[in-house]
Short mmCIF file of C-alpha atoms in Angstrom, two decimals:
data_model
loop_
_atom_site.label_atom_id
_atom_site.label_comp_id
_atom_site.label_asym_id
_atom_site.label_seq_id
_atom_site.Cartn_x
_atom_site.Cartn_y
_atom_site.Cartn_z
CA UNK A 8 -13.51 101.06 -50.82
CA UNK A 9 -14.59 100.47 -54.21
CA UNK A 10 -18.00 100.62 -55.38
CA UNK A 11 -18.05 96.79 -56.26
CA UNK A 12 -15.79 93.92 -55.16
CA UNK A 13 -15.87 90.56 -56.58
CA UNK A 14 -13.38 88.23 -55.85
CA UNK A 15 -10.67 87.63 -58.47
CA UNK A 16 -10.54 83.89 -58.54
CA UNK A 17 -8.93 81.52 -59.79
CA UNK A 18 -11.90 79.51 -58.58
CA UNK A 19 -10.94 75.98 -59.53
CA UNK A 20 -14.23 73.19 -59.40
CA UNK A 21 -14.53 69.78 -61.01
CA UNK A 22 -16.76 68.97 -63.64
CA UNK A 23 -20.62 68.94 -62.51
CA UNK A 24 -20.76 71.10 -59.11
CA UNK A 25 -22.33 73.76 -58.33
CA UNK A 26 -20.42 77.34 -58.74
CA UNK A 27 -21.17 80.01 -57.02
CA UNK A 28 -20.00 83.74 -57.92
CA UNK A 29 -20.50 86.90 -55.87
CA UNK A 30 -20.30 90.53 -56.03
CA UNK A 31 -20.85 93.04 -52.90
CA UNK A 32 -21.83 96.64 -53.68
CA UNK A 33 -22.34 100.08 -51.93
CA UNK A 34 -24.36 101.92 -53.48
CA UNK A 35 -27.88 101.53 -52.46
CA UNK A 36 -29.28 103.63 -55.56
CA UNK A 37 -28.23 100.12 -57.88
CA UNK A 38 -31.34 98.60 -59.50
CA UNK A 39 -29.78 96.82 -62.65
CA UNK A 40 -27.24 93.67 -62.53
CA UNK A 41 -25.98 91.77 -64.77
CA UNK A 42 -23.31 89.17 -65.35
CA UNK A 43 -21.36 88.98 -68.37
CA UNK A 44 -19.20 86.05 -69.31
CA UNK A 45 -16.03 86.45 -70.88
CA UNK A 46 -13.80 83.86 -72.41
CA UNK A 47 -9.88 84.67 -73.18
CA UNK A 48 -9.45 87.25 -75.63
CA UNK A 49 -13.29 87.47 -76.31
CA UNK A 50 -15.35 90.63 -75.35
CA UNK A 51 -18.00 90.11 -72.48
CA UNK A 52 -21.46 88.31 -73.66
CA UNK A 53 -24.28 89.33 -71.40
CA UNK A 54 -25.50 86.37 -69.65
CA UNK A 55 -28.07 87.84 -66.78
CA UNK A 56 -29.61 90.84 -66.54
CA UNK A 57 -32.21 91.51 -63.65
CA UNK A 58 -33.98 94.19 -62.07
CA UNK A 59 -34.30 94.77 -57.95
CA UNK A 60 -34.53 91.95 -56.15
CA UNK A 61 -35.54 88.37 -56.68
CA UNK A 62 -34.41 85.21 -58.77
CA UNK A 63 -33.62 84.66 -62.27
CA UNK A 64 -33.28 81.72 -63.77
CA UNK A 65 -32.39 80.78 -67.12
CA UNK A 66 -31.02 76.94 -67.98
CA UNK A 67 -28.50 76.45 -66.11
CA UNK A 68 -27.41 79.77 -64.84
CA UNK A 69 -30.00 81.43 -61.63
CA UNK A 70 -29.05 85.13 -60.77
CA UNK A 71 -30.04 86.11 -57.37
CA UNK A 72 -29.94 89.80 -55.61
CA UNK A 73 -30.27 90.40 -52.02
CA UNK A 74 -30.77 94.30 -51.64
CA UNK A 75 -31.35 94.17 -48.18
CA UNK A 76 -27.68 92.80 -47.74
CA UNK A 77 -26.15 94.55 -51.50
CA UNK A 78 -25.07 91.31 -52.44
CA UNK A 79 -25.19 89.43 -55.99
CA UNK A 80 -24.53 85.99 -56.80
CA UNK A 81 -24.80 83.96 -60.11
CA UNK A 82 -24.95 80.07 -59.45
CA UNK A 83 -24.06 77.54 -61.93
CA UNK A 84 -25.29 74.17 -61.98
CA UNK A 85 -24.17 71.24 -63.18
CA UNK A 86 -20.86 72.95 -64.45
CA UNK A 87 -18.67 71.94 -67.80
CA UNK A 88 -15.40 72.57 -68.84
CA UNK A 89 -16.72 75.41 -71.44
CA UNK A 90 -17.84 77.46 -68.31
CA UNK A 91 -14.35 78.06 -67.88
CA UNK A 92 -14.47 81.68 -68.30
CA UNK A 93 -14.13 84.73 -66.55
CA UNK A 94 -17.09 86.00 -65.16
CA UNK A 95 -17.56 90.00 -64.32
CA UNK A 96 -20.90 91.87 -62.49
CA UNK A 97 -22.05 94.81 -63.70
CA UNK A 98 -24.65 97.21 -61.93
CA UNK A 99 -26.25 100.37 -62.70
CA UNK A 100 -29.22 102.60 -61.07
CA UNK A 101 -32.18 104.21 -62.99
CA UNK A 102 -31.52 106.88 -65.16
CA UNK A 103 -28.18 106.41 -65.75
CA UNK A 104 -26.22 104.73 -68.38
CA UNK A 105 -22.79 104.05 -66.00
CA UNK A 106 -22.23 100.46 -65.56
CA UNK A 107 -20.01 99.63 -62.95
CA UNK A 108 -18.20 96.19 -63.57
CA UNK A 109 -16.47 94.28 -60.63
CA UNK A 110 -13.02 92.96 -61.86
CA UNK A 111 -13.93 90.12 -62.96
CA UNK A 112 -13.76 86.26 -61.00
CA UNK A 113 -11.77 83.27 -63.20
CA UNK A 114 -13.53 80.42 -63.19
CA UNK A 115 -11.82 76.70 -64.06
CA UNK A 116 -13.74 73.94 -64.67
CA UNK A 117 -11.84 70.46 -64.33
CA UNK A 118 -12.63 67.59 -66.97
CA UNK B 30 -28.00 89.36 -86.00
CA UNK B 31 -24.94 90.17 -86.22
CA UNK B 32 -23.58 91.98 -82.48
CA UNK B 33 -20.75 94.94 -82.49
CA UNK B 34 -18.34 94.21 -84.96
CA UNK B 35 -14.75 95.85 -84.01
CA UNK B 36 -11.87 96.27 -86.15
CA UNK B 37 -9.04 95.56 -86.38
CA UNK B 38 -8.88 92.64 -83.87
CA UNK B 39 -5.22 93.34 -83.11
CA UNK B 40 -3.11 95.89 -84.05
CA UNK B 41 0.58 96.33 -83.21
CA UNK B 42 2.37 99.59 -83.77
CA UNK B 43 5.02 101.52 -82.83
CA UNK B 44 5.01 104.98 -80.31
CA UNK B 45 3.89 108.21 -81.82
CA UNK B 46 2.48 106.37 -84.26
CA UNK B 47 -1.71 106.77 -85.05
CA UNK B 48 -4.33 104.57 -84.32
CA UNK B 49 -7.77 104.58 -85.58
CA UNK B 50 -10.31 101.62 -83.80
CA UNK B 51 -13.45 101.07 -85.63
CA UNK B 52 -16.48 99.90 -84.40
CA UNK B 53 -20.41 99.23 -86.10
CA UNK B 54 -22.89 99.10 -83.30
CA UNK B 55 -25.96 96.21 -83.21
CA UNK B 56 -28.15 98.05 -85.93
CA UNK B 57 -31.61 99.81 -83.91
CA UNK B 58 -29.03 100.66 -81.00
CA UNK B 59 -28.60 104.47 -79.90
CA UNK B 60 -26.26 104.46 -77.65
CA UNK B 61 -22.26 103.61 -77.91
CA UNK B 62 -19.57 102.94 -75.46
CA UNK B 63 -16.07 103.07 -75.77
CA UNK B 64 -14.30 100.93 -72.45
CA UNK B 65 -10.46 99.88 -72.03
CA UNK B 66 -9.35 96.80 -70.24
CA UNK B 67 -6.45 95.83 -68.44
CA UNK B 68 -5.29 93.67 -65.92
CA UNK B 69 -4.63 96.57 -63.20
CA UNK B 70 -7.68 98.47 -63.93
CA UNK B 71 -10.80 96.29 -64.93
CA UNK B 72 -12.82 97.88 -67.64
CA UNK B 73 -12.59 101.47 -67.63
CA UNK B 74 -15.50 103.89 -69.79
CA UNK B 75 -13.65 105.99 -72.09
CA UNK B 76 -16.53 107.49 -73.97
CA UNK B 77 -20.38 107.44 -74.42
CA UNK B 78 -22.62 108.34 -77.39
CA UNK B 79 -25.88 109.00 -77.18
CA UNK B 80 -27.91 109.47 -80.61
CA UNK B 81 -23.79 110.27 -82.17
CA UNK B 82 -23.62 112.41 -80.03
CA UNK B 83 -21.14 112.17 -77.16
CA UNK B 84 -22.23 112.72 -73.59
CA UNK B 85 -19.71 111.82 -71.46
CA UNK B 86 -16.04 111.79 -72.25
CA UNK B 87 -14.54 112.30 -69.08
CA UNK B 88 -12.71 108.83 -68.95
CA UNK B 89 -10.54 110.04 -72.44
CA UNK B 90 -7.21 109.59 -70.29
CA UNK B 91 -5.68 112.31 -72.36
CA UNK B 92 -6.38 115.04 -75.67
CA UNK B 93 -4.84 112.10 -77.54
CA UNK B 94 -7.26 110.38 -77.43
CA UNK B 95 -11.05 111.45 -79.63
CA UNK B 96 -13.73 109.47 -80.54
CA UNK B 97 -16.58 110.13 -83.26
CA UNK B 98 -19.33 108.81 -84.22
CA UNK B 99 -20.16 109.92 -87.42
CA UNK B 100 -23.95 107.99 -88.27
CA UNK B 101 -25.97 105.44 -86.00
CA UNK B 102 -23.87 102.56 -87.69
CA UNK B 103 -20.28 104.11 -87.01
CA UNK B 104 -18.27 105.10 -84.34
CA UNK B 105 -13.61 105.55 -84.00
CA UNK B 106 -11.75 105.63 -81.45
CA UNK B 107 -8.71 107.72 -82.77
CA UNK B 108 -5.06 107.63 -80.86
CA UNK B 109 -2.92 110.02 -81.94
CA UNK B 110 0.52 110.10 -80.97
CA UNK B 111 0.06 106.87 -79.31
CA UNK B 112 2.17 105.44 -76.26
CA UNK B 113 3.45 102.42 -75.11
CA UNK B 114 1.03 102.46 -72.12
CA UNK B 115 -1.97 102.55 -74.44
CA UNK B 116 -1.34 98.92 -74.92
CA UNK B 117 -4.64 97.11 -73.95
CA UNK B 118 -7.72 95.41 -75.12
CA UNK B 119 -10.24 98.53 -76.18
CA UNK B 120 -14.04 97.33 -76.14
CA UNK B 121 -16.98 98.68 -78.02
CA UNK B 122 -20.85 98.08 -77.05
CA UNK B 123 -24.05 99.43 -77.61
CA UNK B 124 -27.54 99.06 -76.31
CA UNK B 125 -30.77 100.95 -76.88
CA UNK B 126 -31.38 103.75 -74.75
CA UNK B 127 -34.93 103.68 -73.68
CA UNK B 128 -36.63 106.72 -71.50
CA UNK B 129 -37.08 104.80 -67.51
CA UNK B 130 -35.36 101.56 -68.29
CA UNK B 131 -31.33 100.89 -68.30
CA UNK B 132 -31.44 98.34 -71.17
CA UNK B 133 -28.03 96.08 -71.31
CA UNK B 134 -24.83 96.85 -72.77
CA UNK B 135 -23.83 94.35 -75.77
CA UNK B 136 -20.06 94.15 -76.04
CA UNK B 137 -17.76 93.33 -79.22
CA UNK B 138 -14.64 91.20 -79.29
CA UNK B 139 -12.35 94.15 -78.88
CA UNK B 140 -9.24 95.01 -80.72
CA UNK B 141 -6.11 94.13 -78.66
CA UNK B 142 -3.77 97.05 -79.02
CA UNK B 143 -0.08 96.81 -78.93
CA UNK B 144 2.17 99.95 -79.01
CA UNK B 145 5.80 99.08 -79.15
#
């Protein structure tokens, strides 16, 4: 079992809905998460970062951790075409500077 | 600012031939990371510098592969002879290592290696 899964994708959603992207972990020690966007043949551009538990919000992007379950999710509202990117979690506990990255979920936006 | 400038942004060579990667980290950062990406693996850590110095190499897949970072602003990623199954998309990022808090990574655009 791998450290952190995230579902590959393609996720395909018209223009305007709400997307929702999720990573599971194992390893309870995890503190940090991020998500990074990243669009074909770009490098990954930190779009979350968050500590423990909670919400995040930031326009129209909210990152959300659930410990208790070691699950991650970063929802997308009102979604455009130019969110058409791939989009990989990334998680790290204290002390250490490993990140470990899911693979990565491809996400199409429809015009 | 400017963010981690990488260079070249492709490069396309042929096996046994070397390849040097270049890579200027966001200026005030102190640490360096050298990943790989590909389709199989995800992104995999090659290397990490801490203050130039590395720390962890253990992901170098093989001794032909090194990596130096010569001043804060500076860092290669040398392959030498290089293989056909070196052909990926090698990342550089930095962030700023501060004592009790993992700040985040900040990525560049890559160079997308091709060995023929």
């Amino acid at each position: 079992q791998k450290e952190v899964e995230q579902d590959p994708g393609p996720l395909s959603v018209p223009e305007g809905a709400i997307v929702s992207l999720n990573c599971t972990y194992s390893n309870s020690a995890f503190q940090y998460f991020m998500w990074y966007r990243q669009y074909s043949r770009k490098g990954p551009e930190l779009l979350m970062y968050t500590y423990s538990s909670g919400n995040k919000e930031d326009g129209r992007f909210t990152a959300q951790v659930d410990k208790s379950s070691k699950y991650i999710s970063l929802f997308i509202r009102d979604s455009q075409p130019s969110d058409s990117a791939t989009y990989l979690c990334a998680m790290s506990a204290p002390g250490t500077y490993k990140y470990i990255f899911g693979t990565g979920t491809r996400l199409k936006v429809l015009a | 600012d400017a963010g981690v400038i990488q260079s070249p942004r492709h490069e396309v060579t042929e096996m046994g031939q070397e390849v040097t990667l270049r890579c200027k980290p966001i200026s005030g950062h102190n640490s360096l990371f050298w990943y790989r990406q590909t389709m199989m693996r995800g992104l995999e850590l090659l290397i990490y510098f801490n203050n130039n110095v590395p720390i962890d190499d253990s992901g170098m897949p093989e001794d032909r592969f090194s990596a130096k970072m010569p001043n804060a602003s500076f860092s290669t990623l040398k392959i030498q002879p290089s293989e056909p199954r070196d052909s990926a998309v090698y990342f550089c990022a930095s962030s700023l290592f501060v004592p009790g808090s993992n700040q985040p990574q900040h990525f560049g655009d890559g160079t997308r290696l091709s060995i023929l």
